Structure formats: C-alpha cells, structure tokens
Amino acid sequence: MASTSATASGSPSEMATQSIKAYVSGAYEAGELPEPLAEVLRSGSLTLLQLIKLLGQYLTSEDEQTRSRGVEILAQVVLSLAPSGQDSNASSAATSKLFDRQAVRTLTTFFADKLQDGSNVAASIAKANNATGEAVPGSAPSYRFKAIPVGTEMLASTLNALTRLASLQGFGAEQTRTVAKELFTHVTPRDHPQAVRFLVYSLLDALLSRHRAAIKSMGDDFLKGYIDLAEGEKDPRNLMYLFAMDRVILIEWDLTPEQAEALYDITYCYFPITFRPPPDDPYGISTEDLKSALRSCLTANPLLAPHAMPLLLEKLAASGGNTKRDTLHTLTEAMPVFGKAAVLANQKKLWEGFKVEIMAATDDETSLYAQRALASFLRTLYGHSDDSTEGIATRIVAEALDELQEPEKSLAKPASELLVAMVKACPATAHLATYALLDQMLTMFKDPEVVSVRGPILGHIATLLAALREVYRSEDGDEIAGAVVTPSSAGVHQASSLKFAAPASTTQEIAKPSEDGAAAGASSSTATTDSAARSYDGDRRPLDPLRDELLSALSNGVRSTSYRASALLAFVHLTHIPTFLSAAETNYIAQSVNDLILSPGADDVRGAALDGLRDIARVNPRVLEETTLPLLFSRLPERMGGAGLDEEGAFEQRGVVRRVLGSLARLSTAPELFEMLVVRLFAKLDLLCHLTQEGQEREANVGYLRGLLVTLLTVLEEKVAKKHTDVPKYGGTLPARLFTIALEAGRADKSTTLPLASDSRVLQDIGRLATVLLRSLGAEKQRELNASLRTAFLSDDGPLSPTSPAHRKDTLFVYASAIMALRKEIAIEGLTLTQLLTFTIEATTNLQADAGFTLLATLVNKHVAEPVPEEVQRTLDNFWSKEVASSSSSNNNEGEAGRRQRAIHAWFWIAKALVVRNSKTGEAMVERARVALFEGSENESNAGKEAARSLSLLARADDGVLSKENNAVVRLLYRQKFFAYLVPRIIDGYHAHSKGDADSTSSSVYLIALSSLLPHMPRPMIQERLASIFPLLIRALDLPDASARASAATTITLAAAVGKKERDAEIKAGGRSSSENDGKSKPLDLVESHIHTLIDRLLTLCKPATYCTVPVRVAALRCLATLVRCLPFSRLRGEQVKVTRALSANGVGVDDPRREVRQVAVDTRAVWATQLVGE
C-alpha cells in the first residue's frame, strides 16, 4: 500500500479520490480496500452514490485495465463493508444504512450489467497475454499458476460482489431473475479457469439456496441456462457444488420427463467416479466425497429411472472392482426412489445380477454390497405388503433352500446370505426367510444323514440370527461384525466439511427431504435395513413358530464338542433379540457358557465363550455380576496345594486357577465388575502374602500370588487403554495396600522362612501394578502419596540402609516403580545421587540393581537441571574415576567384576536420562565411555564389551522407565540425533583399531557396539549407511558374542529383503539404474558381492556351540532363506548342494536339539531345494 494513501487528509471526497487513484494505479493489492476510503464510508461521511460518482470516469474508461480496477474497488467495498446476512444486526447503523434496499438493488443492477463486460475483458486480455507471454506448462509447480489469471479480475470481483449482495435483505426476486439471466447469457464457465468457474457456481448456489422461489418462477429458462452452465465441468471442487444443486433441482422442481432426461445427461455422465485426489490436494476432497455427492443426485427423482436403470444394469453386468461396488451401492439407494414399477420392469435382470455377485462372489466386499442391494430390491417390492408368498421372493427362497440341502458345501454359505438379505429387507420377507431356513435346518439337525453336518447347520442358523439381531438391535446399538459400513447419509456431502468455504444453505436444505414423493424416496433410501422402524414384535415374532425346536437344537449343540462354537454364537445372538428370551432363559444360556469357560476340554471355544459372555452382558449386565463372576470366584482356592492333594490333583488345580484368572481378566473391565474383582482378589492376596512355605508348595503359591497380581494388572491396563473414568479412584486407594504388602514382607525376620510377598518376582509384579495406578493420579494426589512413600521406605532402617537384609533391600523396587510414575513437578526428597549410586553398585540381587537404575534415571531425568549443575558433575566425575574407569578390580573376582558391571550400567542409565532430553552432558558421558572403555587395554576387554552391550539401553525406544507415560522428559527425534552422533564414531573407531587384524580387542568391542545399536536403528538410517556397515556385519558373524552374531545376521536379512524390493521397483519403473549412476551401493549388490563368504559363515552359525545360541541359529537360518529368495539363481548355483547337506547333517538344522530351530531349518532347506529348481 502507498504510504501517501494511508496518511491522506482533507474532506471525505478528497480522501476517497486519493484512495481511488492510488488503487487504480496499482498502489494496493487486488482484494485490498484502502483504509481511508473504508473509514469515510463507515462513518457515513460518504455515500455509495457519491462514491459511484467519484468512480465514474474509471467505470466508463475506454482502457480495459482502468475499467477493471474501477469495478474491483467498488466490489471490494461490497465485500468488505456489506453485512454478511446473518451478521447484519451486528453491523453498525451507518454501515447498515449504507447498504439499504435501494443501494442493494442499484449495485445489483450495476454488477449484473458488468458480467458481460467482465467476460469480454477477460477474453481480450487473455488473448493478448497468450500472444506475448511465456506459456506455463501443465506440469509446472502450482505456484506458477495464478488463482485468478490476469484479465479476469473484473469478472471475479463482480461474481464475488453479487454473491455477497444475494445475502442482503434488499436483494429480491427481480434481482434474482436479473442476475441469473445475465449469468446464463454472458458467462460461459468453460472459457475460464477453475477458480473463476468456482465463483460462478458459488453465485448460482447463493441464488438457489436463498431465492429458490424466484428461481423457480423462471421456469424452463432457468433449467436450460443451468444445464448449459453446468455441462462439461470436471474439477472436483466445482463438481461438489454442482452435485448439490443438481439434487436440489431434482427434488424441489416439478420436472417434465424431458427436463429430467436433460438433468440425467449432465449427471450420469460422471458415473462411475474414478477421481483420485493428488497427494497435495489443498481442498481435502476425497473420492468418497464425490461418489456420495453424485449418488445423491442419481437417486433423487423417480423420473430418472427409465434412463438410469439400463445404464446401471449395463455397469452391473460388465464392470468389476470399484465400479461394480459403486453400481451396487447406487442401486441400493436408487431402487426405493425409482419405485416398485421401475423395479418390477427390471426384476429379472436385477435378481440375476445380485445372485451372481453373492453366489459366485469375486471378493467379500462386493458380496456384501450385493446383499445390501438385494435387501433394497426386496424392500422396494414388498416393503408395504404383508404377503411375500407371491412374486420373486418365493423363487429366491427356493433357490437358497436348494443349495442348503447340503449345508457343508461351499455354496451353502452364500445361499444363507440370500436369506439374510431377505431378513434385512422388510417384515414380510423376513418372516418368509426365517421360517423357511429354520424349518429346513432344524429338520436336518434332528435327523442328519451324517452327524458332521450339524456344525454347518448351526452355523447357518447363527448367520440368520445375527441378521435378526442387527435388524432388531437393542438400546446398546451394537453392530454385527462384518456389516457393510456406508456413508452416514445418502444426501450430498456437506460443503462445510470440506477445506474450502462455501454457502451452506443449499447443502443444508437438501439434507431435509421435501414433502413430495421424490424427496421422501430419497430420504428413505438412506436406511439400509429400516431397523429403526422394526421390532421383533412388529415383525410378528418370526422365530416363535419354531421356538422350542430352536432352543432344543442350540442346547444340544452347546453340549457337543464338535459343533459347540456355532451353537454358542447362535445362543449369544438370541440374547440380543428383544422380547424373545425371558430373563430366566438368558441366565440359563449364560450358565451354559460358564460351563464352557471352566471346562478343561474347551480350549478351542474358551475365547469365543468369554466374548459371548461380554456380549450378553451388553443387554443384561447383571448376568456377569450375579452368575458368572460368583462362579469364577468360588473356584479360586485360598492357597495352592493342601493336604491330601496328589500330583494329578495339583495339576488339575493349576489348570482351574489358570482358566479362572484368564476368564476374570477378560470379563471384569466394567466399573462395577472391576470393583468386585478388586475386593475378591485382594482378599486372596492378603492371605497369600503372609504365607511362609518352602519347596514346591512355596513355588506353587508364589505362582498363584503372581497370577492374582497379573490379573489385576491386565484388567487395569485395559481400563486405562479404554480411558475408564473409575481408574483414578483405585489409584488413590490400592497403592497404599500394595506398599503395605511390600513393607511387611521386608520387615520379616530373615532367620525364619520369608513370606511369599518377599519373592523378587512378586515384588516386580507389585511394582508394575503400582506404576499403572500412580500414572492415573493428578499432581496433588501424587504429591500426597509421595510424602507417605518417603516416610515408609526412606526411614533409617529402610531398604536403603546398608545394614538392612537383602529381602528388605529388594522392596526398594516397589518404591522405585512408584517414583518412576510421578510427574516432573513432584519433588523427590530424601534421596541423593551419591546414595543411589552406592546402593546400586553394592546391590546383591538383580532386583536391587534394577531399583537403583530406575531411581537414578528418574532422578536425573526429571530433577537435574540443564545445564547439569557443577555439584552433580563432580559426583559423576568421582563415580567415573572410582567405579567405572578404575581397573583395580580384578575380573577374576566375581564380586568385584559384578560391582564394576553395575557401575557401567548405572553410568549408561544416567547418560540415557540426559540423552532423551537432548542434553550435551549425556553425549559427553557416552563419548567418555567409548574412548576410555572401548579403546582400553587387553585387561579391560570385559569392561569394554560390557559398555558396548550397554549401548542397546540407550538405543531402545522403550526401556520401561524413561517414557512419556511415566511423565519423563523425552524430546522429539532424540534417537535420530543420538544415532547420527554415535554410529559414525563407532564405524570410524572400528576402522582405526582394526588395521587388518579383525580379532583385536578394540575392533571386537566396536563390532559388539555396532551390533547392539543395529536392532534399534530406524530402517532408513540403516539403508543410508549400509555400504559402510556391511563389511562390519560380516566380521560380527565371527564375534565371540551371541547377541552380536544374531544382530548381524538379522541386519543382513533386512538388507537382502530391502534390496530385492528396491530392485523389483526399478525393473517395474523401466530398468535398473546402476550403482555408479547414483553413487550409492545398492543393498542387494552388497549382499551379492559377499555371498560365498556369507553362506559359509551362516552355515557355521547353524551349528550348536557356545556362541551359537538358539536365537543365533534361528537368525542364521532365516538369513539363508532370505538370500535364496532374493538373489538370482546365477549367484547361488554352486551353493545349493552345500547348504542342503549342511542343514541335513547330524545335530544341525533339521536335526537340531531345539524344536524352534528345527522348524525354521525345515522351511529353509525346502526353500533352497525348491526355489532354485523352480528357476
């Protein structure tokens, strides 16, 4: 904007004149109203009439550019100052007065006249620009194309101004007709780019949505003009508007057959939609948006039927894939609109088309669409009739029953789906299909030719009952798994959901059906099953005629081991059919299911039985509370074992407990059930935790105690995942009980048999449960709990005391698990870094060490400032020099070696606590360890290898401690930064120390370090560095370290698989590009260049040995299998015999002592034997 304009002073006319001159001269951007001009208009110092007089010379100028700028500034006055319809009451009095009725009409007339001028100017300037300007290719980036091309500014401004004026009160019927006529006469959208066409359709939509009566009064002139305007549009954004307006016209207008045919011609030409949005589509219009909008037009008026039906039948017969599904979907919604007569005229072709897609389905999705279409077909024919014994319905039933004569055959399933479609169609066909299927199936079930057909029979009955359940869905609104999910409305897509602004009136109004028949039909077509209007009683209770036979067959089926799964499913569906079963019958069914979940021989259906009980509870929640859970609790013993229980009895008892706890974990997530679970299980826990036993009896009860804790943990984690609101209640009450159990176990006299709760595995489970519970608490509750924890665990004789016995020190793990979950703002008092470091390195059990590592990481991550304070740094330096770097500890002394190992682990835990915060101190700690330990003397090799393995701790994404769930400070992309920093140093360090000697101590340490990192590195980063890593991987296969060997073999497998995928993509794209062309080594090329060495070393890894553990042997075998799948035959010709013989040798491969290795070896040998032969 020109600064002179912004500071203009003088009379209102002078200020306006200066602003106009500045605008016309180009001092203002298009679409920007000069503020001085806006101010004098808002204040009422200048009227619109005066403004138009001031603009006179510009509006009538012979120069097209000048005239265009004059029209633009007037249009900008309208767009910037005119009230926006709904907001008019909030406008200032002066602004409202500015756009009074007379002003609106005058401006409308002026801009309507300018439509012709704007079109002519656009054509003239476009022609001149095309003659002299540089052509922009269609493939050029979008920024090189202007949204509103040069020359079309006047037309665009005019269209925008008229769209705004159409929303004002002074814009009446006469103005509507005038604008529409001028639009139809002088604007040809096909001559303009998409952005201008969009403005044309926006104006037309505004007229249609706000002044429909005036538009209707234009009669045939409007329809002719609209059809000419809309014809040939291809842009998805514009089509969304046109489809919305098409539907309004088809529903609201009293059309003649000729007019309907004309509208058919401009809509059905888009069917089927094949549009695919580009990746960078700014408008967010999806393929489904367009399909839904078009479908709403195609199904809006029964007059379209004579033209549409032949086209849809042709597409149904000739097409496949998405087109066929679109056709079926459209027919589903169109048939109720087109009416019974149109469907009857084509019923044979329709039925045959649907039958083919169901009985000989090419895919499940298309079959489901065909079933819905068949239901719509039958609903149209029989929806208003109580008699389905005449017509095509009886033929469908007869054909289905004919196939069901052999219920175990492949065609029986689609035949039952035909009857399911009848059930969903309408009450008349539902009654016919239900009785026909049940009558035949129950008769065959009662006296089968072979007993094995009873399973399929019950399966077909369950399918029918599932359909009835869906039709009569109860208050819970549950859906049957596998039902077709369709758009929520068959109406046009709401423009407001798109990423571009559009007048919402038209699309909002067409969502409400008109009172005429077409609109009612279109509205009814959105319902797929009419389930909202149907009930079991309203459908004349179709199951009742065969009720006793049905219940008898299902009861028989549940007791049978051969077909109880189908019977169980059918029973569950029955409970969801309102009013069919009494409460007593539902309880009986639940009891039958209860028997299944407790039966030792029902492993095959236990999962389904548990799902069934949860399903039943949705319609009768008290079933679980009153029958199932009490039964399960009654089967839990006070303790395992007991007097008089032999080995077989103990085994059976363990099986019962395992089944009961597994069932409780699946069934008890509901708030009222979880409360019952907590009460009953804690009662068992309190008794078990204080038991003091030895030997096998102790081990059995420790397992039982852990089972109770894990059950609570499993249910609690599911509740957290489902965001249950009752979890914080237990977070405030249960932790105290858990801490009491741990503390009492720690206070037990070590001279006597310790209680079960002192077992390290039990303490671990208590800690995990405490972590989940504390995560659910707010800051204030956590603060209160933290104070109690400090008092209980950090007393003078607590776990941290050097004089405390080992079992008391173990309880610090429970404290650490709780502290780990606290928010960052909760201060951890009573602990020092030095105190924790001492406790950790002097730990006598793994549980104590883990507690120390957890507390160290939590304390440093959440409560050590950045940059690290000098006091903390001095503590770390002292710890490094005395415990980590010190070589005084002899590796022959197991105690001292363990102390140093724990010190190294503690160092890396602290480093990770800082690294995840992107702290430079963390990187410095890692680098310090790398230089001092990786490159140490021969005597320090064990420490170097331990440090190298510890890198996996830093590389792991989830270590169970430093995570967002535990409120740790974790920065984005810290792992990528860590790898980018460390991996090059590992590679360079290896090369610097190998010097041709692959067995040197330092080079081996670097290989172990790399192998520790690789399993956790992102794949793109591995691919990027594969050329430099690959030789190291081959060397790592020989390392005396099992984890390094397994990691190297796995990474080579990944390289081969990724390389094969890349090479296949290159071939499809038109040929391989050589590695020389892009300067990078292809993964498969690297594998090929070392193939003989790789195979020899992998075969060595397949032999059981000290460093060839089960994971190493499995990784090597999988790598061998991947190599033969990915490499060409020419590279492996001489290796086949060697590999197959090696894998068949005694004690190796297929004769390996471990079963999991033999399974992989069999597959690998088979691939080598067949893959190469096939080539």
PDB file of N, CA and C in Angstrom, residues 813-844:
ATOM      1  N   PHE A 813      12.469 -51.816  45.036  1.00  0.00           N
ATOM      2  CA  PHE A 813      11.955 -51.861  43.663  1.00  0.00           C
ATOM      3  C   PHE A 813      10.522 -51.357  43.605  1.00  0.00           C
ATOM      4  N   VAL A 814       9.717 -51.679  44.610  1.00  0.00           N
ATOM      5  CA  VAL A 814       8.331 -51.199  44.636  1.00  0.00           C
ATOM      6  C   VAL A 814       8.309 -49.680  44.760  1.00  0.00           C
ATOM      7  N   TYR A 815       9.174 -49.144  45.634  1.00  0.00           N
ATOM      8  CA  TYR A 815       9.276 -47.687  45.788  1.00  0.00           C
ATOM      9  C   TYR A 815       9.718 -47.049  44.476  1.00  0.00           C
ATOM     10  N   ALA A 816      10.714 -47.635  43.836  1.00  0.00           N
ATOM     11  CA  ALA A 816      11.205 -47.088  42.574  1.00  0.00           C
ATOM     12  C   ALA A 816      10.127 -47.106  41.497  1.00  0.00           C
ATOM     13  N   SER A 817       9.337 -48.161  41.448  1.00  0.00           N
ATOM     14  CA  SER A 817       8.258 -48.250  40.446  1.00  0.00           C
ATOM     15  C   SER A 817       7.227 -47.163  40.645  1.00  0.00           C
ATOM     16  N   ALA A 818       6.973 -46.797  41.900  1.00  0.00           N
ATOM     17  CA  ALA A 818       6.019 -45.727  42.182  1.00  0.00           C
ATOM     18  C   ALA A 818       6.615 -44.365  41.843  1.00  0.00           C
ATOM     19  N   ILE A 819       7.851 -44.118  42.251  1.00  0.00           N
ATOM     20  CA  ILE A 819       8.503 -42.831  41.998  1.00  0.00           C
ATOM     21  C   ILE A 819       8.643 -42.590  40.499  1.00  0.00           C
ATOM     22  N   MET A 820       8.872 -43.654  39.744  1.00  0.00           N
ATOM     23  CA  MET A 820       9.049 -43.561  38.299  1.00  0.00           C
ATOM     24  C   MET A 820       7.845 -42.919  37.615  1.00  0.00           C
ATOM     25  N   ALA A 821       6.646 -43.102  38.158  1.00  0.00           N
ATOM     26  CA  ALA A 821       5.428 -42.609  37.523  1.00  0.00           C
ATOM     27  C   ALA A 821       5.056 -41.193  37.931  1.00  0.00           C
ATOM     28  N   LEU A 822       5.799 -40.594  38.876  1.00  0.00           N
ATOM     29  CA  LEU A 822       5.431 -39.263  39.372  1.00  0.00           C
ATOM     30  C   LEU A 822       5.683 -38.200  38.313  1.00  0.00           C
ATOM     31  N   ARG A 823       4.905 -37.142  38.388  1.00  0.00           N
ATOM     32  CA  ARG A 823       5.080 -36.019  37.478  1.00  0.00           C
ATOM     33  C   ARG A 823       6.369 -35.265  37.804  1.00  0.00           C
ATOM     34  N   LYS A 824       6.830 -34.513  36.829  1.00  0.00           N
ATOM     35  CA  LYS A 824       8.106 -33.822  36.980  1.00  0.00           C
ATOM     36  C   LYS A 824       8.070 -32.808  38.126  1.00  0.00           C
ATOM     37  N   GLU A 825       6.901 -32.210  38.362  1.00  0.00           N
ATOM     38  CA  GLU A 825       6.827 -31.171  39.393  1.00  0.00           C
ATOM     39  C   GLU A 825       6.790 -31.729  40.820  1.00  0.00           C
ATOM     40  N   ILE A 826       6.683 -33.049  40.962  1.00  0.00           N
ATOM     41  CA  ILE A 826       6.686 -33.657  42.292  1.00  0.00           C
ATOM     42  C   ILE A 826       8.132 -33.887  42.720  1.00  0.00           C
ATOM     43  N   ALA A 827       8.581 -33.172  43.725  1.00  0.00           N
ATOM     44  CA  ALA A 827       9.974 -33.270  44.170  1.00  0.00           C
ATOM     45  C   ALA A 827      10.225 -34.619  44.843  1.00  0.00           C
ATOM     46  N   ILE A 828      11.401 -35.197  44.574  1.00  0.00           N
ATOM     47  CA  ILE A 828      11.803 -36.449  45.217  1.00  0.00           C
ATOM     48  C   ILE A 828      12.786 -36.079  46.328  1.00  0.00           C
ATOM     49  N   GLU A 829      12.303 -36.068  47.538  1.00  0.00           N
ATOM     50  CA  GLU A 829      13.132 -35.675  48.680  1.00  0.00           C
ATOM     51  C   GLU A 829      13.628 -36.904  49.424  1.00  0.00           C
ATOM     52  N   GLY A 830      14.737 -36.728  50.099  1.00  0.00           N
ATOM     53  CA  GLY A 830      15.277 -37.828  50.897  1.00  0.00           C
ATOM     54  C   GLY A 830      16.206 -38.729  50.128  1.00  0.00           C
ATOM     55  N   LEU A 831      16.485 -38.432  48.859  1.00  0.00           N
ATOM     56  CA  LEU A 831      17.387 -39.241  48.046  1.00  0.00           C
ATOM     57  C   LEU A 831      18.485 -38.350  47.488  1.00  0.00           C
ATOM     58  N   THR A 832      19.693 -38.878  47.436  1.00  0.00           N
ATOM     59  CA  THR A 832      20.806 -38.163  46.809  1.00  0.00           C
ATOM     60  C   THR A 832      21.409 -39.044  45.732  1.00  0.00           C
ATOM     61  N   LEU A 833      22.062 -38.405  44.787  1.00  0.00           N
ATOM     62  CA  LEU A 833      22.685 -39.146  43.693  1.00  0.00           C
ATOM     63  C   LEU A 833      23.771 -40.080  44.225  1.00  0.00           C
ATOM     64  N   THR A 834      24.567 -39.595  45.163  1.00  0.00           N
ATOM     65  CA  THR A 834      25.634 -40.418  45.735  1.00  0.00           C
ATOM     66  C   THR A 834      25.065 -41.639  46.452  1.00  0.00           C
ATOM     67  N   GLN A 835      24.005 -41.412  47.213  1.00  0.00           N
ATOM     68  CA  GLN A 835      23.361 -42.510  47.956  1.00  0.00           C
ATOM     69  C   GLN A 835      22.860 -43.590  46.997  1.00  0.00           C
ATOM     70  N   LEU A 836      22.222 -43.188  45.893  1.00  0.00           N
ATOM     71  CA  LEU A 836      21.681 -44.157  44.941  1.00  0.00           C
ATOM     72  C   LEU A 836      22.785 -44.880  44.190  1.00  0.00           C
ATOM     73  N   LEU A 837      23.848 -44.162  43.831  1.00  0.00           N
ATOM     74  CA  LEU A 837      24.963 -44.813  43.144  1.00  0.00           C
ATOM     75  C   LEU A 837      25.591 -45.885  44.030  1.00  0.00           C
ATOM     76  N   THR A 838      25.766 -45.570  45.314  1.00  0.00           N
ATOM     77  CA  THR A 838      26.343 -46.543  46.246  1.00  0.00           C
ATOM     78  C   THR A 838      25.443 -47.761  46.389  1.00  0.00           C
ATOM     79  N   PHE A 839      24.136 -47.531  46.568  1.00  0.00           N
ATOM     80  CA  PHE A 839      23.194 -48.644  46.701  1.00  0.00           C
ATOM     81  C   PHE A 839      23.237 -49.532  45.460  1.00  0.00           C
ATOM     82  N   THR A 840      23.306 -48.919  44.280  1.00  0.00           N
ATOM     83  CA  THR A 840      23.230 -49.676  43.033  1.00  0.00           C
ATOM     84  C   THR A 840      24.443 -50.567  42.836  1.00  0.00           C
ATOM     85  N   ILE A 841      25.655 -50.027  43.034  1.00  0.00           N
ATOM     86  CA  ILE A 841      26.839 -50.841  42.769  1.00  0.00           C
ATOM     87  C   ILE A 841      27.058 -51.897  43.842  1.00  0.00           C
ATOM     88  N   GLU A 842      26.463 -51.705  45.028  1.00  0.00           N
ATOM     89  CA  GLU A 842      26.595 -52.682  46.100  1.00  0.00           C
ATOM     90  C   GLU A 842      25.411 -53.647  46.160  1.00  0.00           C
ATOM     91  N   ALA A 843      24.548 -53.583  45.159  1.00  0.00           N
ATOM     92  CA  ALA A 843      23.372 -54.458  45.134  1.00  0.00           C
ATOM     93  C   ALA A 843      23.792 -55.918  45.134  1.00  0.00           C
ATOM     94  N   THR A 844      23.041 -56.724  45.828  1.00  0.00           N
ATOM     95  CA  THR A 844      23.335 -58.163  45.893  1.00  0.00           C
ATOM     96  C   THR A 844      22.357 -58.992  45.080  1.00  0.00           C
TER      97      THR A 844
END
